[in-house]
Short mmCIF file of C-alpha atoms in Angstrom, two decimals:
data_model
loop_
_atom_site.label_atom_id
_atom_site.label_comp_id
_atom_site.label_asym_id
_atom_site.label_seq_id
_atom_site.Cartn_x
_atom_site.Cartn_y
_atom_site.Cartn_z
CA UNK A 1 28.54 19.47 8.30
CA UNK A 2 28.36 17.66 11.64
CA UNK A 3 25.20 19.21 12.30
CA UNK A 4 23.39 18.06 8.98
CA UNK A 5 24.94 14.74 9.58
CA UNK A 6 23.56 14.33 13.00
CA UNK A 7 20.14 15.81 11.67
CA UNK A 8 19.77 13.02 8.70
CA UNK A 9 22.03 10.24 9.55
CA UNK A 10 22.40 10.36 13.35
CA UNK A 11 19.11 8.95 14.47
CA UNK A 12 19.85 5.62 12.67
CA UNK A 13 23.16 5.55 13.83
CA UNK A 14 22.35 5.83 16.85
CA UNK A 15 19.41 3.51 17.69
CA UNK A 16 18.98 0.31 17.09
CA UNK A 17 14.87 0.42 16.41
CA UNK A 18 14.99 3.43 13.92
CA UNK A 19 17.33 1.29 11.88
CA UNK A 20 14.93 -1.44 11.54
CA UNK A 21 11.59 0.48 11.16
CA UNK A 22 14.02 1.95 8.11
CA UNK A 23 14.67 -1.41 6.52
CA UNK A 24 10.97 -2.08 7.37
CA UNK A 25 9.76 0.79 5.03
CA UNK A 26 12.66 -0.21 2.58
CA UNK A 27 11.07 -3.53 2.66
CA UNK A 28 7.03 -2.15 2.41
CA UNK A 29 8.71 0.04 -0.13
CA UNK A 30 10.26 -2.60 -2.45
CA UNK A 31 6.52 -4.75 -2.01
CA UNK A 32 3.47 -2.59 -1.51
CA UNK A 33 4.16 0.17 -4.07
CA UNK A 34 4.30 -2.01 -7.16
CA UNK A 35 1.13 -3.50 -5.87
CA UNK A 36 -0.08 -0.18 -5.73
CA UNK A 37 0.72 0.51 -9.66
CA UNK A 38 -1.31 -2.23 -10.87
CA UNK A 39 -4.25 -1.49 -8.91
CA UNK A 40 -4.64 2.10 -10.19
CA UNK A 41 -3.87 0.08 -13.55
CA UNK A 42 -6.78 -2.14 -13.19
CA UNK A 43 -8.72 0.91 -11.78
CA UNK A 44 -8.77 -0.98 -8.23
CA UNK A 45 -7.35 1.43 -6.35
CA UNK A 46 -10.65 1.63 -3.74
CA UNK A 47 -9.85 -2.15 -3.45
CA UNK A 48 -6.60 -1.46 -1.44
CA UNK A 49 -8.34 0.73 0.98
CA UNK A 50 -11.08 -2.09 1.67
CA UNK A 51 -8.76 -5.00 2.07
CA UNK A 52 -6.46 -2.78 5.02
CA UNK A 53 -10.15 -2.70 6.69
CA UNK A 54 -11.38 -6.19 6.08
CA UNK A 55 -8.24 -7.87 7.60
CA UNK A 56 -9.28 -6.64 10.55
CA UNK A 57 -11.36 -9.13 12.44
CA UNK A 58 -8.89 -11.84 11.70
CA UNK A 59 -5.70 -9.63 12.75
CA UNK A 60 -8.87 -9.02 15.91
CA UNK A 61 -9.15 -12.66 16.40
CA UNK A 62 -5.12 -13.33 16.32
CA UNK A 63 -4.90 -10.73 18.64
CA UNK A 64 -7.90 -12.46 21.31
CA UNK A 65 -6.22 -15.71 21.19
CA UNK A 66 -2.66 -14.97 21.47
CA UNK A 67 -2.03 -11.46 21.55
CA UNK A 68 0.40 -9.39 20.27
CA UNK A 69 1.61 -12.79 17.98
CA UNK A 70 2.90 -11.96 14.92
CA UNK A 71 1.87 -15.93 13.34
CA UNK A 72 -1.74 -15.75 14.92
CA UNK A 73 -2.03 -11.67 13.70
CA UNK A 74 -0.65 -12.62 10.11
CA UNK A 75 -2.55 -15.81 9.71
CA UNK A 76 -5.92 -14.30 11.33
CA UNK A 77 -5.44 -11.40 8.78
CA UNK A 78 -5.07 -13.19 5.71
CA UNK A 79 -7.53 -15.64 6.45
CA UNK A 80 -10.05 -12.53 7.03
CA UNK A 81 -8.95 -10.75 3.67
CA UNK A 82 -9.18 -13.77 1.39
CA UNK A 83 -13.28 -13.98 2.86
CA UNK A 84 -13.81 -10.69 2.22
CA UNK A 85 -12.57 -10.87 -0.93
CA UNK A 86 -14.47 -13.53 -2.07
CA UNK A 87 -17.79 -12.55 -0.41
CA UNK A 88 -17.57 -8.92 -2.15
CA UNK A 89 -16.80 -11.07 -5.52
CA UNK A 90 -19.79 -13.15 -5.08
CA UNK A 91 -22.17 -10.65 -4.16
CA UNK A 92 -21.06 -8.52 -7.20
CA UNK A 93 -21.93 -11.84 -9.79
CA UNK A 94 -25.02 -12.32 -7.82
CA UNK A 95 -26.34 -9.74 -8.43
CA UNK A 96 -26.47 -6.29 -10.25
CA UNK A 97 -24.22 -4.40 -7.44
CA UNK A 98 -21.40 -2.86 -8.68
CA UNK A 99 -18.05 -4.44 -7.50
CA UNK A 100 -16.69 -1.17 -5.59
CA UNK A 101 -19.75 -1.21 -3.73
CA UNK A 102 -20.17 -4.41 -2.59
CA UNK A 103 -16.25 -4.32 -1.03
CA UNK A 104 -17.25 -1.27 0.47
CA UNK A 105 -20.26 -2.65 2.12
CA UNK A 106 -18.25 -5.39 3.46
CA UNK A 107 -14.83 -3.72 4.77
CA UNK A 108 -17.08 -1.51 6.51
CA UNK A 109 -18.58 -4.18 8.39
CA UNK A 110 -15.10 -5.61 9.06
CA UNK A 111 -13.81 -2.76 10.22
CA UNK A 112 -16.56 -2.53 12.76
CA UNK A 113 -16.71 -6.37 13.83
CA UNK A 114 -12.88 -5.94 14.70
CA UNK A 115 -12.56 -2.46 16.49
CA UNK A 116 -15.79 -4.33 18.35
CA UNK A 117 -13.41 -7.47 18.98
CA UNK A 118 -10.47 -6.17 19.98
CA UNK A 119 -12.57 -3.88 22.48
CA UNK A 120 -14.15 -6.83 24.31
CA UNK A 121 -10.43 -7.92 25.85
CA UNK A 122 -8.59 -5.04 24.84
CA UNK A 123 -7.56 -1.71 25.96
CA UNK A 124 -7.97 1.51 24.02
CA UNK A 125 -4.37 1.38 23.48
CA UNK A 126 -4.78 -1.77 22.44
CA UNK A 127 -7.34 -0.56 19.83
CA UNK A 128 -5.39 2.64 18.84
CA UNK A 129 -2.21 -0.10 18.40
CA UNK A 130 -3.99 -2.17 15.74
CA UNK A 131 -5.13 0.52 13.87
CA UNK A 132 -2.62 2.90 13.32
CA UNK A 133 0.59 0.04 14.43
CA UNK A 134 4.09 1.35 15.13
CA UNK A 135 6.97 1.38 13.00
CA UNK A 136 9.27 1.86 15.85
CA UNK A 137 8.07 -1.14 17.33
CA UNK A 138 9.60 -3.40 14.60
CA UNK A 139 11.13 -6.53 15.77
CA UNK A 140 13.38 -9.10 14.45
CA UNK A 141 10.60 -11.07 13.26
CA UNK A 142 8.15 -8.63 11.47
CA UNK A 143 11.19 -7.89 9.52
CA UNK A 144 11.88 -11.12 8.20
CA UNK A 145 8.10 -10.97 7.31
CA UNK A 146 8.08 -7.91 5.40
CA UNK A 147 11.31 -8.85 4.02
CA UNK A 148 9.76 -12.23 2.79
CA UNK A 149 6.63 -10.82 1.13
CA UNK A 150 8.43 -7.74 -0.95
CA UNK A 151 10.95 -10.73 -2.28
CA UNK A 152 7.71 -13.17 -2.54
CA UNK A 153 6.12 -10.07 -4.53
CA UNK A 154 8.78 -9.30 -6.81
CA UNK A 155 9.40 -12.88 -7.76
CA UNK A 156 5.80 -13.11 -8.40
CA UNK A 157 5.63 -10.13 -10.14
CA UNK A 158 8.51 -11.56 -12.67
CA UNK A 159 7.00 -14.86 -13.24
CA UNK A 160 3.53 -12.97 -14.32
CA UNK A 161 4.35 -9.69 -15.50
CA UNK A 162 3.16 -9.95 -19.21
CA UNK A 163 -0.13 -11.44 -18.69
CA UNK A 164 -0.83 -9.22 -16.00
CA UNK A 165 -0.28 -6.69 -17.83
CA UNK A 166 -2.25 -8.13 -21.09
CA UNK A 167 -4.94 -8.54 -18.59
CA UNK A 168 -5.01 -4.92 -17.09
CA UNK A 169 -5.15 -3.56 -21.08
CA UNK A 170 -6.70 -6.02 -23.19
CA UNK A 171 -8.53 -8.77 -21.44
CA UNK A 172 -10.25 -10.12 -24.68
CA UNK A 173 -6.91 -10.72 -26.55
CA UNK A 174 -5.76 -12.36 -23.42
CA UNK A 175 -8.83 -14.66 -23.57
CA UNK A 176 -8.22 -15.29 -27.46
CA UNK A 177 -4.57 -16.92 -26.75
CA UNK A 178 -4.92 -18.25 -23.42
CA UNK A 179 -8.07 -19.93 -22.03
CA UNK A 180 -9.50 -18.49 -19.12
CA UNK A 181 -7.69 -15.42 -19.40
CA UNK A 182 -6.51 -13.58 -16.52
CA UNK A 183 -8.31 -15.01 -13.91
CA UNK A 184 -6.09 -17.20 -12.50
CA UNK A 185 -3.12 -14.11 -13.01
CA UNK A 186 -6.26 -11.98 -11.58
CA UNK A 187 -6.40 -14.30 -8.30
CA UNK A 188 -2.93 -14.41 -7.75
CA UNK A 189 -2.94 -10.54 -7.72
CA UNK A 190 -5.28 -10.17 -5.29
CA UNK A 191 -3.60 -12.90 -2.78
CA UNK A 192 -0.31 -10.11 -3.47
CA UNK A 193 -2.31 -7.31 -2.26
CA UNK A 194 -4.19 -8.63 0.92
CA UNK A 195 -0.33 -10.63 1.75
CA UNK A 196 1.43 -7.04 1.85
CA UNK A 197 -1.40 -5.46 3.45
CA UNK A 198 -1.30 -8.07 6.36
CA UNK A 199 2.66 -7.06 6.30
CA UNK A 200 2.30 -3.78 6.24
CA UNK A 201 -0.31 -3.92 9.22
CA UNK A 202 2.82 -5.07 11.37
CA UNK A 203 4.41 -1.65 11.38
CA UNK A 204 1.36 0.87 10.24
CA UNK A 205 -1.67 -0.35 11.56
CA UNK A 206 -4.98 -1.35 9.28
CA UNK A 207 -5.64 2.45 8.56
CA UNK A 208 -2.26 3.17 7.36
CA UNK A 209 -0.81 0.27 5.85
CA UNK A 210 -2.77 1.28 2.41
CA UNK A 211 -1.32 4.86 2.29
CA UNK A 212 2.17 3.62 1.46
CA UNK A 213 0.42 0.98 -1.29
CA UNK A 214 -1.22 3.91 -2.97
CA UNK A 215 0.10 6.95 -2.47
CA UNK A 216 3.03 6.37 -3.95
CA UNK A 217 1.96 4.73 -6.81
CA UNK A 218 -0.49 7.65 -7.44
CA UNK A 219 2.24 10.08 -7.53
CA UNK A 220 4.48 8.09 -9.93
CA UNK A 221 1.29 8.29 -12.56
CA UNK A 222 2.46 11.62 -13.06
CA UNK A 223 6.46 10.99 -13.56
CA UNK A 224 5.99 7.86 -15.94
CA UNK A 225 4.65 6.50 -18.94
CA UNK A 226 5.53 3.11 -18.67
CA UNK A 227 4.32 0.23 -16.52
CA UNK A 228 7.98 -0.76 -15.13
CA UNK A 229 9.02 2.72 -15.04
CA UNK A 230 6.10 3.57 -12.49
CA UNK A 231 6.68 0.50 -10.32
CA UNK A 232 10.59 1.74 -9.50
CA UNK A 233 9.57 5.76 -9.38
CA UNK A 234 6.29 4.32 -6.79
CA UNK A 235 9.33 2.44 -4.82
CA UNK A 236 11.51 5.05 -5.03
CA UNK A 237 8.76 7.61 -3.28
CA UNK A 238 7.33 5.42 -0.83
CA UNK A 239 11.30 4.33 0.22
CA UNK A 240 12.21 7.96 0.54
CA UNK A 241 8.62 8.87 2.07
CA UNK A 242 9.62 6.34 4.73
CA UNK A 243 13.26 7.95 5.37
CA UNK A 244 11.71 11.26 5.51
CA UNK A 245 8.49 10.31 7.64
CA UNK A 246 10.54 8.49 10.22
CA UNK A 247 13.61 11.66 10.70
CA UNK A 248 10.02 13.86 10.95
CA UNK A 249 8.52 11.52 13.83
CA UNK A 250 12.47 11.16 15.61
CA UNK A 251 13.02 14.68 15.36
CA UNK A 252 9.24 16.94 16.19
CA UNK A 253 7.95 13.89 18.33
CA UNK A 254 5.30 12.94 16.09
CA UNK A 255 3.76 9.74 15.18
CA UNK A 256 6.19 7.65 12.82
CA UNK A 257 2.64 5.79 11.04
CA UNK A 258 1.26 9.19 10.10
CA UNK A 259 4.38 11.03 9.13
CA UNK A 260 5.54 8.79 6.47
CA UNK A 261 2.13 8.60 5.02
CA UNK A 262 2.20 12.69 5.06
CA UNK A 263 5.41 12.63 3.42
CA UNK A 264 3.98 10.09 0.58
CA UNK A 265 1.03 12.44 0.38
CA UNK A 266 2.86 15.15 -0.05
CA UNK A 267 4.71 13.86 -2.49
CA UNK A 268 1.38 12.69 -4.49
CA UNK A 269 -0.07 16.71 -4.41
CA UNK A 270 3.40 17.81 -5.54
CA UNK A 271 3.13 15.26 -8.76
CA UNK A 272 -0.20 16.26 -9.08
CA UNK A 273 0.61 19.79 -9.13
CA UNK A 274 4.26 20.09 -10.78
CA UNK A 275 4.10 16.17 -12.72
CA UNK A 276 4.27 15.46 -16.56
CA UNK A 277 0.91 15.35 -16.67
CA UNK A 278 -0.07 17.33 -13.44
CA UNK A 279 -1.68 20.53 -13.30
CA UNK A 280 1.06 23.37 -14.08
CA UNK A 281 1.17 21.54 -17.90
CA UNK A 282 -2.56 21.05 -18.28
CA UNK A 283 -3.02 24.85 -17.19
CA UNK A 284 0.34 26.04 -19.44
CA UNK A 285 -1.08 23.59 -22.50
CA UNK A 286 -4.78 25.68 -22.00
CA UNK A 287 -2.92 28.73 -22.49
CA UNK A 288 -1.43 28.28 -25.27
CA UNK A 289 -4.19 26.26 -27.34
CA UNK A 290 -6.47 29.80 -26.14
CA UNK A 291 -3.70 31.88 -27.57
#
């Protein structure tokens, strides 16, 4: 009993910075993975992925002018994202490019222009500390900051829930009550994505601050049926993909980033295998309708 107890519990007991990179996952937990439910809902889930990348040259910048400063790192970052944002929006009603292209064309060159930034003053640790971050590294801080945003998105997400949701199903009868539709709902969405991204990029890095967004959120598809339901299962997984990825890095030495996106991944292939609507039922409902 003591063993299993020193095995789950006694690493947070025992240290001080495992016990806030916990509460920081809680907290990316509570924030990201709804985030990540309405973007597979509006079929945006790509869109994550580019905004982790495209807040890089103003998390680059931060990081030039003041270093390792969580104000210039967080304003730098959001400041990048909403640009990006807008230039991939622009160039998709320009022209006839397809809006998943044209915010892959430009995270790509974000991603480049920072790594290329943060080279110029930085060291390759430097480099290999802004992409892939460190939980364990949480301070005082970047706590209250991810503890801000998940309450900022929550609140958010309670004061626009319905025609969000209206939005993400049936645009038109959204634009038949309300004029303008969802584009002001839309807007305020995408501010709650690139906000928890620039979080999240506190304590995994821009390459892994999506995974806990989406991963989760892909493996609650397969638990739920409804909108609200999803959002609490996506929490639930990405909260106990954080427990689970940080006792992993503590205990086999690994890297605490990359272990709790593992766990949340393998969490996604187990839904995708063993879920409601995963493969086991599609393969068992073949059967039968061949019988």
């Amino acid at each position: 009993m003591t063993a299993a107890y020193d095995f789950l519990f006694g690493p947070f007991a025992e240290f001080a910075f495992m016990r806030r990179a916990l509460v920081a996952c809680f907290a990316m937990a509570l924030g990201s993975a709804p985030i990540g439910v309405v973007l597979m809902l509006r079929r945006m889930s790509l869109f994550g992925e580019a905004m982790s990348h495209a807040i890089l040259p103003g998390a680059a910048i931060g990081f030039l002018v003041a270093g390792f400063s969580l104000p210039a790192i967080s304003v730098g970052g959001v400041i990048a994202g909403l640009i990006v944002a807008l230039l991939a929006g622009a160039a998709t009603r320009a022209t006839d490019q397809r809006e998943d292209a044209s915010f892959a064309a430009f995270y790509l060159i974000a991603l480049a222009l920072g790594v290329t930034l943060i080279s110029t003053r930085g060291s390759a640790v430097d480099v290999m500390q802004i992409l892939f971050g460190s939980v364990l590294a949480v301070d005082e801080p970047a706590l209250l900051l991810l503890g801000g945003v998940a309450s900022l998105t929550l609140l958010v997400f309670a004061t626009i829930y319905r025609p969000l949701l209206a939005d993400g199903f049936d645009p038109e009868f959204l634009r038949s009550v309300q004029p303008g539709g969802g584009t002001l709902y839309h807007f305020i969405f995408l501010g709650l994505v690139v906000v928890n991204l620039v979080a999240a990029f506190q304590a995994l890095g821009s390459l892994m601050a999506v995974g806990l967004m989406m991963l989760p959120a892909l493996a609650a598809r397969y638990w739920c049926r409804s909108f609200v339901a999803g959002m609490l299962v996506a929490a639930l997984i990405a909260a106990l993909s954080g427990y689970c990825g940080l006792l992993l890095s503590f205990h086999a030495d690994l890297p605490s980033g990359p272990a709790i996106v593992l766990f949340a991944g393998a969490a996604y292939i187990l839904s995708l295998g063993f879920g409601r609507h995963g493969l086991l039922l599609l393969w068992h409902r073949r059967r039968h309708l061949e019988a």
